[in-house]
Amino acid sequence: MGKPYSSDLRGRFVALLEDGLSASAAGAHLLARHGITRKKKTLVASEQKREDIVEARMRWRNGMTDLNIGALVFIGESGFDTKMTRLRGRSKRGQPCIDSVPRGHWHNNTFIAGLRSERVDAPILLPGAMDGDAFATWVEQALAPTLAADDIVICDNLNVHKNAAARRAIEACGATLSFLPAYSPDLNPIEMLFARIKAVVRAMAPRDFDALCTAVAALRNKPCYSRRSFFGGP
């Protein structure tokens, strides 16, 4: 592809304009020729550029290569509210695509689970936001019964996960608790699971907690729950 603002690229652009294309259409044509398309941005923490964070992320990745993948349990939470809807739709050219969602009465909820290479453990939808006490209760009552000796439980580096009661419950099973590097939720493969589940739940558009629970529970045996692909397998 020609360099940005090079005479070559300008020449192609002007030629398209002279052929009757609009500026936006000419630009889209040039980008499409080189396989460049408009995409939704994937945002990451700007702190990932810090030298200490770069080094921590590299150490973490290198340390993962020698671990037994079957012993890894990635923990994560994601918000599921009662105003979820599809992010995109269809409408006639030149007309807006309009949908409606609750603005005055809706509720935020938290979906939490543990992702293994072969299954999803202890998936639970909780009303409201996650805090340290709720996390400890989930670990003690839902996650701990699924753990075995030598399992490695990996969490995002958040204060809510650094709960003493939760650590005791994990270690009582013979497992260990580990944390991702700071500002690095993108290293947690469970985020891909959440993205798949949310895409399906948005299509269902549940408007109360019970309907949301039903929607999430109905996905347990669906393709969006496929686990191996999150760990680099089929």
PDB file of C-alpha atoms in Angstrom:
ATOM      1  CA  MET A   1       0.000   0.000   0.000  1.00  0.00           C
ATOM      2  CA  GLY A   2       1.223   3.513  -0.747  1.00  0.00           C
ATOM      3  CA  LYS A   3       2.585   5.471   2.172  1.00  0.00           C
ATOM      4  CA  PRO A   4       0.109   7.789   3.936  1.00  0.00           C
ATOM      5  CA  TYR A   5      -0.160  11.078   2.068  1.00  0.00           C
ATOM      6  CA  SER A   6       2.333   9.876  -0.595  1.00  0.00           C
ATOM      7  CA  SER A   7       1.989  11.201  -4.146  1.00  0.00           C
ATOM      8  CA  ASP A   8       1.057   7.682  -5.269  1.00  0.00           C
ATOM      9  CA  LEU A   9      -1.867   7.449  -2.848  1.00  0.00           C
ATOM     10  CA  ARG A  10      -2.994  10.998  -3.551  1.00  0.00           C
ATOM     11  CA  GLY A  11      -2.938  10.245  -7.268  1.00  0.00           C
ATOM     12  CA  ARG A  12      -5.187   7.219  -6.862  1.00  0.00           C
ATOM     13  CA  PHE A  13      -7.544   9.172  -4.629  1.00  0.00           C
ATOM     14  CA  VAL A  14      -7.828  12.068  -7.082  1.00  0.00           C
ATOM     15  CA  ALA A  15      -8.440   9.640  -9.956  1.00  0.00           C
ATOM     16  CA  LEU A  16     -11.358   8.099  -8.088  1.00  0.00           C
ATOM     17  CA  LEU A  17     -12.803  11.540  -7.372  1.00  0.00           C
ATOM     18  CA  GLU A  18     -12.545  12.429 -11.052  1.00  0.00           C
ATOM     19  CA  ASP A  19     -14.472   9.229 -11.837  1.00  0.00           C
ATOM     20  CA  GLY A  20     -17.371  10.625  -9.826  1.00  0.00           C
ATOM     21  CA  LEU A  21     -16.907   8.908  -6.472  1.00  0.00           C
ATOM     22  CA  SER A  22     -17.450  10.876  -3.280  1.00  0.00           C
ATOM     23  CA  ALA A  23     -14.498  11.430  -0.966  1.00  0.00           C
ATOM     24  CA  SER A  24     -15.808   8.867   1.549  1.00  0.00           C
ATOM     25  CA  ALA A  25     -16.482   6.285  -1.176  1.00  0.00           C
ATOM     26  CA  ALA A  26     -13.051   6.844  -2.718  1.00  0.00           C
ATOM     27  CA  GLY A  27     -11.390   6.376   0.652  1.00  0.00           C
ATOM     28  CA  ALA A  28     -13.390   3.212   1.347  1.00  0.00           C
ATOM     29  CA  HIS A  29     -12.469   1.850  -2.093  1.00  0.00           C
ATOM     30  CA  LEU A  30      -8.741   2.357  -1.536  1.00  0.00           C
ATOM     31  CA  LEU A  31      -8.852   0.779   1.923  1.00  0.00           C
ATOM     32  CA  ALA A  32     -10.892  -2.206   0.699  1.00  0.00           C
ATOM     33  CA  ARG A  33      -8.357  -2.892  -2.075  1.00  0.00           C
ATOM     34  CA  HIS A  34      -5.736  -3.469   0.593  1.00  0.00           C
ATOM     35  CA  GLY A  35      -7.920  -5.513   2.943  1.00  0.00           C
ATOM     36  CA  ILE A  36      -8.366  -2.708   5.461  1.00  0.00           C
ATOM     37  CA  THR A  37     -11.849  -2.455   6.985  1.00  0.00           C
ATOM     38  CA  ARG A  38     -13.553  -0.462   9.711  1.00  0.00           C
ATOM     39  CA  LYS A  39     -13.574  -2.392  12.978  1.00  0.00           C
ATOM     40  CA  LYS A  40     -14.775  -1.949  16.503  1.00  0.00           C
ATOM     41  CA  LYS A  41     -11.822  -0.935  18.666  1.00  0.00           C
ATOM     42  CA  THR A  42     -10.467  -3.307  21.279  1.00  0.00           C
ATOM     43  CA  LEU A  43      -9.514  -1.097  24.211  1.00  0.00           C
ATOM     44  CA  VAL A  44      -6.773  -2.062  26.650  1.00  0.00           C
ATOM     45  CA  ALA A  45      -5.299  -0.191  29.585  1.00  0.00           C
ATOM     46  CA  SER A  46      -2.740   2.417  28.555  1.00  0.00           C
ATOM     47  CA  GLU A  47      -0.749   1.298  31.615  1.00  0.00           C
ATOM     48  CA  GLN A  48       0.183  -1.847  29.675  1.00  0.00           C
ATOM     49  CA  LYS A  49       2.841   0.269  27.974  1.00  0.00           C
ATOM     50  CA  ARG A  50       4.672   0.856  31.262  1.00  0.00           C
ATOM     51  CA  GLU A  51       7.986  -0.944  31.441  1.00  0.00           C
ATOM     52  CA  ASP A  52       7.154  -2.742  34.701  1.00  0.00           C
ATOM     53  CA  ILE A  53       3.814  -3.948  33.329  1.00  0.00           C
ATOM     54  CA  VAL A  54       5.409  -5.079  30.054  1.00  0.00           C
ATOM     55  CA  GLU A  55       7.959  -7.110  32.021  1.00  0.00           C
ATOM     56  CA  ALA A  56       5.306  -8.573  34.345  1.00  0.00           C
ATOM     57  CA  ARG A  57       3.148  -9.659  31.406  1.00  0.00           C
ATOM     58  CA  MET A  58       6.142 -11.270  29.699  1.00  0.00           C
ATOM     59  CA  ARG A  59       7.121 -13.145  32.876  1.00  0.00           C
ATOM     60  CA  TRP A  60       3.553 -14.350  33.301  1.00  0.00           C
ATOM     61  CA  ARG A  61       3.329 -15.636  29.735  1.00  0.00           C
ATOM     62  CA  ASN A  62       6.690 -17.395  30.008  1.00  0.00           C
ATOM     63  CA  GLY A  63       5.683 -18.976  33.304  1.00  0.00           C
ATOM     64  CA  MET A  64       2.495 -20.410  31.816  1.00  0.00           C
ATOM     65  CA  THR A  65       4.316 -22.587  29.280  1.00  0.00           C
ATOM     66  CA  ASP A  66       5.376 -25.194  31.859  1.00  0.00           C
ATOM     67  CA  LEU A  67       2.008 -25.513  33.617  1.00  0.00           C
ATOM     68  CA  ASN A  68      -0.459 -28.379  33.244  1.00  0.00           C
ATOM     69  CA  ILE A  69      -3.332 -26.866  31.262  1.00  0.00           C
ATOM     70  CA  GLY A  70      -5.778 -29.271  32.892  1.00  0.00           C
ATOM     71  CA  ALA A  71      -5.015 -27.800  36.314  1.00  0.00           C
ATOM     72  CA  LEU A  72      -5.729 -24.185  35.364  1.00  0.00           C
ATOM     73  CA  VAL A  73      -8.950 -22.543  36.537  1.00  0.00           C
ATOM     74  CA  PHE A  74      -9.460 -18.998  35.245  1.00  0.00           C
ATOM     75  CA  ILE A  75     -11.880 -16.949  37.337  1.00  0.00           C
ATOM     76  CA  GLY A  76     -13.720 -13.909  36.054  1.00  0.00           C
ATOM     77  CA  GLU A  77     -16.847 -11.810  36.394  1.00  0.00           C
ATOM     78  CA  SER A  78     -18.840  -9.800  33.903  1.00  0.00           C
ATOM     79  CA  GLY A  79     -21.785  -7.437  34.222  1.00  0.00           C
ATOM     80  CA  PHE A  80     -25.123  -8.584  32.780  1.00  0.00           C
ATOM     81  CA  ASP A  81     -27.837  -5.936  33.012  1.00  0.00           C
ATOM     82  CA  THR A  82     -31.536  -6.056  32.178  1.00  0.00           C
ATOM     83  CA  LYS A  83     -31.273  -3.603  29.292  1.00  0.00           C
ATOM     84  CA  MET A  84     -29.041  -5.723  27.062  1.00  0.00           C
ATOM     85  CA  THR A  85     -29.938  -5.736  23.377  1.00  0.00           C
ATOM     86  CA  ARG A  86     -28.268  -6.401  20.044  1.00  0.00           C
ATOM     87  CA  LEU A  87     -25.587  -3.813  19.273  1.00  0.00           C
ATOM     88  CA  ARG A  88     -26.340  -3.777  15.549  1.00  0.00           C
ATOM     89  CA  GLY A  89     -29.440  -3.989  13.378  1.00  0.00           C
ATOM     90  CA  ARG A  90     -30.727  -3.336   9.868  1.00  0.00           C
ATOM     91  CA  SER A  91     -32.624  -0.450   8.340  1.00  0.00           C
ATOM     92  CA  LYS A  92     -33.138   1.134   4.946  1.00  0.00           C
ATOM     93  CA  ARG A  93     -30.300   3.199   3.544  1.00  0.00           C
ATOM     94  CA  GLY A  94     -30.364   6.712   4.941  1.00  0.00           C
ATOM     95  CA  GLN A  95     -32.641   5.787   7.851  1.00  0.00           C
ATOM     96  CA  PRO A  96     -31.545   5.234  11.478  1.00  0.00           C
ATOM     97  CA  CYS A  97     -31.811   1.809  13.069  1.00  0.00           C
ATOM     98  CA  ILE A  98     -33.882   2.410  16.211  1.00  0.00           C
ATOM     99  CA  ASP A  99     -34.516   0.052  19.115  1.00  0.00           C
ATOM    100  CA  SER A 100     -35.765   0.625  22.661  1.00  0.00           C
ATOM    101  CA  VAL A 101     -34.288  -0.326  26.033  1.00  0.00           C
ATOM    102  CA  PRO A 102     -35.269   0.527  29.624  1.00  0.00           C
ATOM    103  CA  ARG A 103     -33.767   3.777  30.875  1.00  0.00           C
ATOM    104  CA  GLY A 104     -35.482   4.290  34.211  1.00  0.00           C
ATOM    105  CA  HIS A 105     -35.886   0.808  35.681  1.00  0.00           C
ATOM    106  CA  TRP A 106     -33.152  -1.722  35.021  1.00  0.00           C
ATOM    107  CA  HIS A 107     -30.732  -3.731  37.143  1.00  0.00           C
ATOM    108  CA  ASN A 108     -27.071  -4.647  36.878  1.00  0.00           C
ATOM    109  CA  ASN A 109     -26.023  -8.177  37.795  1.00  0.00           C
ATOM    110  CA  THR A 110     -22.781 -10.139  37.907  1.00  0.00           C
ATOM    111  CA  PHE A 111     -22.038 -13.423  36.144  1.00  0.00           C
ATOM    112  CA  ILE A 112     -19.093 -15.297  37.656  1.00  0.00           C
ATOM    113  CA  ALA A 113     -17.581 -18.647  36.687  1.00  0.00           C
ATOM    114  CA  GLY A 114     -14.397 -20.685  36.561  1.00  0.00           C
ATOM    115  CA  LEU A 115     -13.090 -21.682  33.129  1.00  0.00           C
ATOM    116  CA  ARG A 116     -11.149 -24.916  32.671  1.00  0.00           C
ATOM    117  CA  SER A 117      -9.786 -26.394  29.472  1.00  0.00           C
ATOM    118  CA  GLU A 118     -12.579 -28.989  29.407  1.00  0.00           C
ATOM    119  CA  ARG A 119     -15.497 -27.344  31.201  1.00  0.00           C
ATOM    120  CA  VAL A 120     -16.991 -24.303  32.904  1.00  0.00           C
ATOM    121  CA  ASP A 121     -17.297 -24.634  36.685  1.00  0.00           C
ATOM    122  CA  ALA A 122     -19.562 -22.889  39.188  1.00  0.00           C
ATOM    123  CA  PRO A 123     -21.347 -20.482  36.807  1.00  0.00           C
ATOM    124  CA  ILE A 124     -23.628 -18.255  38.878  1.00  0.00           C
ATOM    125  CA  LEU A 125     -25.534 -15.044  38.172  1.00  0.00           C
ATOM    126  CA  LEU A 126     -25.698 -12.751  41.193  1.00  0.00           C
ATOM    127  CA  PRO A 127     -27.880  -9.654  41.610  1.00  0.00           C
ATOM    128  CA  GLY A 128     -25.874  -6.457  41.898  1.00  0.00           C
ATOM    129  CA  ALA A 129     -22.126  -5.892  41.863  1.00  0.00           C
ATOM    130  CA  MET A 130     -19.435  -8.248  43.132  1.00  0.00           C
ATOM    131  CA  ASP A 131     -17.668  -7.470  46.417  1.00  0.00           C
ATOM    132  CA  GLY A 132     -15.184  -9.299  48.605  1.00  0.00           C
ATOM    133  CA  ASP A 133     -17.788 -11.036  50.765  1.00  0.00           C
ATOM    134  CA  ALA A 134     -19.818 -12.213  47.770  1.00  0.00           C
ATOM    135  CA  PHE A 135     -16.652 -13.480  46.090  1.00  0.00           C
ATOM    136  CA  ALA A 136     -15.611 -15.417  49.201  1.00  0.00           C
ATOM    137  CA  THR A 137     -19.078 -16.966  49.504  1.00  0.00           C
ATOM    138  CA  TRP A 138     -19.005 -18.024  45.848  1.00  0.00           C
ATOM    139  CA  VAL A 139     -15.558 -19.587  46.267  1.00  0.00           C
ATOM    140  CA  GLU A 140     -16.539 -21.449  49.442  1.00  0.00           C
ATOM    141  CA  GLN A 141     -19.924 -22.728  48.279  1.00  0.00           C
ATOM    142  CA  ALA A 142     -19.610 -23.075  44.495  1.00  0.00           C
ATOM    143  CA  LEU A 143     -15.986 -23.150  43.322  1.00  0.00           C
ATOM    144  CA  ALA A 144     -14.230 -25.047  46.121  1.00  0.00           C
ATOM    145  CA  PRO A 145     -16.239 -28.283  45.629  1.00  0.00           C
ATOM    146  CA  THR A 146     -14.944 -28.413  42.028  1.00  0.00           C
ATOM    147  CA  LEU A 147     -11.265 -27.984  42.935  1.00  0.00           C
ATOM    148  CA  ALA A 148      -8.668 -30.717  43.270  1.00  0.00           C
ATOM    149  CA  ALA A 149      -5.188 -30.822  44.736  1.00  0.00           C
ATOM    150  CA  ASP A 150      -2.616 -29.012  42.586  1.00  0.00           C
ATOM    151  CA  ASP A 151      -5.235 -26.945  40.730  1.00  0.00           C
ATOM    152  CA  ILE A 152      -4.128 -23.375  40.020  1.00  0.00           C
ATOM    153  CA  VAL A 153      -6.859 -20.765  40.389  1.00  0.00           C
ATOM    154  CA  ILE A 154      -6.041 -17.629  38.387  1.00  0.00           C
ATOM    155  CA  CYS A 155      -7.874 -14.342  38.976  1.00  0.00           C
ATOM    156  CA  ASP A 156      -7.723 -10.800  37.675  1.00  0.00           C
ATOM    157  CA  ASN A 157      -5.523  -8.570  39.828  1.00  0.00           C
ATOM    158  CA  LEU A 158      -8.401  -6.897  41.684  1.00  0.00           C
ATOM    159  CA  ASN A 159      -8.860  -6.172  45.386  1.00  0.00           C
ATOM    160  CA  VAL A 160     -12.191  -8.009  45.408  1.00  0.00           C
ATOM    161  CA  HIS A 161     -10.300 -11.232  44.630  1.00  0.00           C
ATOM    162  CA  LYS A 162      -7.690 -10.704  47.348  1.00  0.00           C
ATOM    163  CA  ASN A 163     -10.049 -11.933  50.045  1.00  0.00           C
ATOM    164  CA  ALA A 164      -8.521 -13.911  52.909  1.00  0.00           C
ATOM    165  CA  ALA A 165     -11.522 -16.225  53.296  1.00  0.00           C
ATOM    166  CA  ALA A 166     -11.507 -17.002  49.574  1.00  0.00           C
ATOM    167  CA  ARG A 167      -7.790 -17.813  49.663  1.00  0.00           C
ATOM    168  CA  ARG A 168      -8.261 -20.123  52.668  1.00  0.00           C
ATOM    169  CA  ALA A 169     -11.072 -22.001  50.918  1.00  0.00           C
ATOM    170  CA  ILE A 170      -8.948 -22.504  47.800  1.00  0.00           C
ATOM    171  CA  GLU A 171      -5.837 -23.594  49.681  1.00  0.00           C
ATOM    172  CA  ALA A 172      -7.897 -25.960  51.870  1.00  0.00           C
ATOM    173  CA  CYS A 173      -8.554 -27.957  48.680  1.00  0.00           C
ATOM    174  CA  GLY A 174      -4.827 -28.262  47.996  1.00  0.00           C
ATOM    175  CA  ALA A 175      -5.079 -25.697  45.193  1.00  0.00           C
ATOM    176  CA  THR A 176      -3.145 -22.450  44.857  1.00  0.00           C
ATOM    177  CA  LEU A 177      -4.348 -18.923  44.125  1.00  0.00           C
ATOM    178  CA  SER A 178      -2.530 -16.804  41.554  1.00  0.00           C
ATOM    179  CA  PHE A 179      -3.186 -13.408  40.004  1.00  0.00           C
ATOM    180  CA  LEU A 180      -2.790 -12.015  36.520  1.00  0.00           C
ATOM    181  CA  PRO A 181      -0.414  -9.063  36.084  1.00  0.00           C
ATOM    182  CA  ALA A 182      -1.950  -5.672  36.844  1.00  0.00           C
ATOM    183  CA  TYR A 183      -4.011  -4.056  34.071  1.00  0.00           C
ATOM    184  CA  SER A 184      -4.139  -7.370  32.190  1.00  0.00           C
ATOM    185  CA  PRO A 185      -7.688  -8.773  32.047  1.00  0.00           C
ATOM    186  CA  ASP A 186      -7.011  -9.469  28.358  1.00  0.00           C
ATOM    187  CA  LEU A 187      -4.783 -12.373  29.455  1.00  0.00           C
ATOM    188  CA  ASN A 188      -7.800 -14.116  30.980  1.00  0.00           C
ATOM    189  CA  PRO A 189      -9.393 -16.502  28.424  1.00  0.00           C
ATOM    190  CA  ILE A 190     -12.706 -16.374  30.279  1.00  0.00           C
ATOM    191  CA  GLU A 191     -13.267 -12.953  28.705  1.00  0.00           C
ATOM    192  CA  MET A 192     -13.837 -14.735  25.370  1.00  0.00           C
ATOM    193  CA  LEU A 193     -16.479 -16.928  27.005  1.00  0.00           C
ATOM    194  CA  PHE A 194     -18.243 -13.863  28.392  1.00  0.00           C
ATOM    195  CA  ALA A 195     -18.210 -12.190  24.980  1.00  0.00           C
ATOM    196  CA  ARG A 196     -19.856 -15.220  23.363  1.00  0.00           C
ATOM    197  CA  ILE A 197     -22.502 -15.529  26.063  1.00  0.00           C
ATOM    198  CA  LYS A 198     -23.309 -11.822  25.962  1.00  0.00           C
ATOM    199  CA  ALA A 199     -23.781 -11.887  22.198  1.00  0.00           C
ATOM    200  CA  VAL A 200     -26.466 -14.572  22.561  1.00  0.00           C
ATOM    201  CA  VAL A 201     -28.102 -12.996  25.624  1.00  0.00           C
ATOM    202  CA  ARG A 202     -28.338  -9.634  23.839  1.00  0.00           C
ATOM    203  CA  ALA A 203     -30.425 -11.315  21.151  1.00  0.00           C
ATOM    204  CA  MET A 204     -32.767 -12.663  23.850  1.00  0.00           C
ATOM    205  CA  ALA A 205     -33.085  -9.185  25.457  1.00  0.00           C
ATOM    206  CA  PRO A 206     -34.182 -10.351  28.949  1.00  0.00           C
ATOM    207  CA  ARG A 207     -35.779  -7.542  30.955  1.00  0.00           C
ATOM    208  CA  ASP A 208     -35.771  -8.900  34.519  1.00  0.00           C
ATOM    209  CA  PHE A 209     -33.452 -10.971  36.707  1.00  0.00           C
ATOM    210  CA  ASP A 210     -35.418 -14.220  36.366  1.00  0.00           C
ATOM    211  CA  ALA A 211     -35.491 -13.933  32.566  1.00  0.00           C
ATOM    212  CA  LEU A 212     -31.763 -13.180  32.569  1.00  0.00           C
ATOM    213  CA  CYS A 213     -31.069 -16.273  34.694  1.00  0.00           C
ATOM    214  CA  THR A 214     -33.154 -18.389  32.324  1.00  0.00           C
ATOM    215  CA  ALA A 215     -31.319 -16.996  29.293  1.00  0.00           C
ATOM    216  CA  VAL A 216     -27.862 -17.661  30.746  1.00  0.00           C
ATOM    217  CA  ALA A 217     -28.805 -21.143  32.015  1.00  0.00           C
ATOM    218  CA  ALA A 218     -30.156 -22.100  28.585  1.00  0.00           C
ATOM    219  CA  LEU A 219     -26.688 -21.614  27.085  1.00  0.00           C
ATOM    220  CA  ARG A 220     -24.931 -24.328  29.102  1.00  0.00           C
ATOM    221  CA  ASN A 221     -24.985 -26.826  26.220  1.00  0.00           C
ATOM    222  CA  LYS A 222     -24.791 -24.349  23.343  1.00  0.00           C
ATOM    223  CA  PRO A 223     -21.789 -23.821  21.004  1.00  0.00           C
ATOM    224  CA  CYS A 224     -21.004 -20.472  22.660  1.00  0.00           C
ATOM    225  CA  TYR A 225     -19.967 -22.510  25.718  1.00  0.00           C
ATOM    226  CA  SER A 226     -17.259 -24.375  23.768  1.00  0.00           C
ATOM    227  CA  ARG A 227     -14.198 -24.329  26.006  1.00  0.00           C
ATOM    228  CA  ARG A 228     -11.256 -25.713  24.071  1.00  0.00           C
ATOM    229  CA  SER A 229     -11.106 -22.817  21.611  1.00  0.00           C
ATOM    230  CA  PHE A 230     -10.314 -20.435  24.485  1.00  0.00           C
ATOM    231  CA  PHE A 231      -7.158 -22.436  25.230  1.00  0.00           C
ATOM    232  CA  GLY A 232      -5.966 -22.717  21.646  1.00  0.00           C
ATOM    233  CA  GLY A 233      -7.692 -26.035  20.883  1.00  0.00           C
ATOM    234  CA  PRO A 234     -10.598 -26.910  18.532  1.00  0.00           C
TER     235      PRO A 234
END
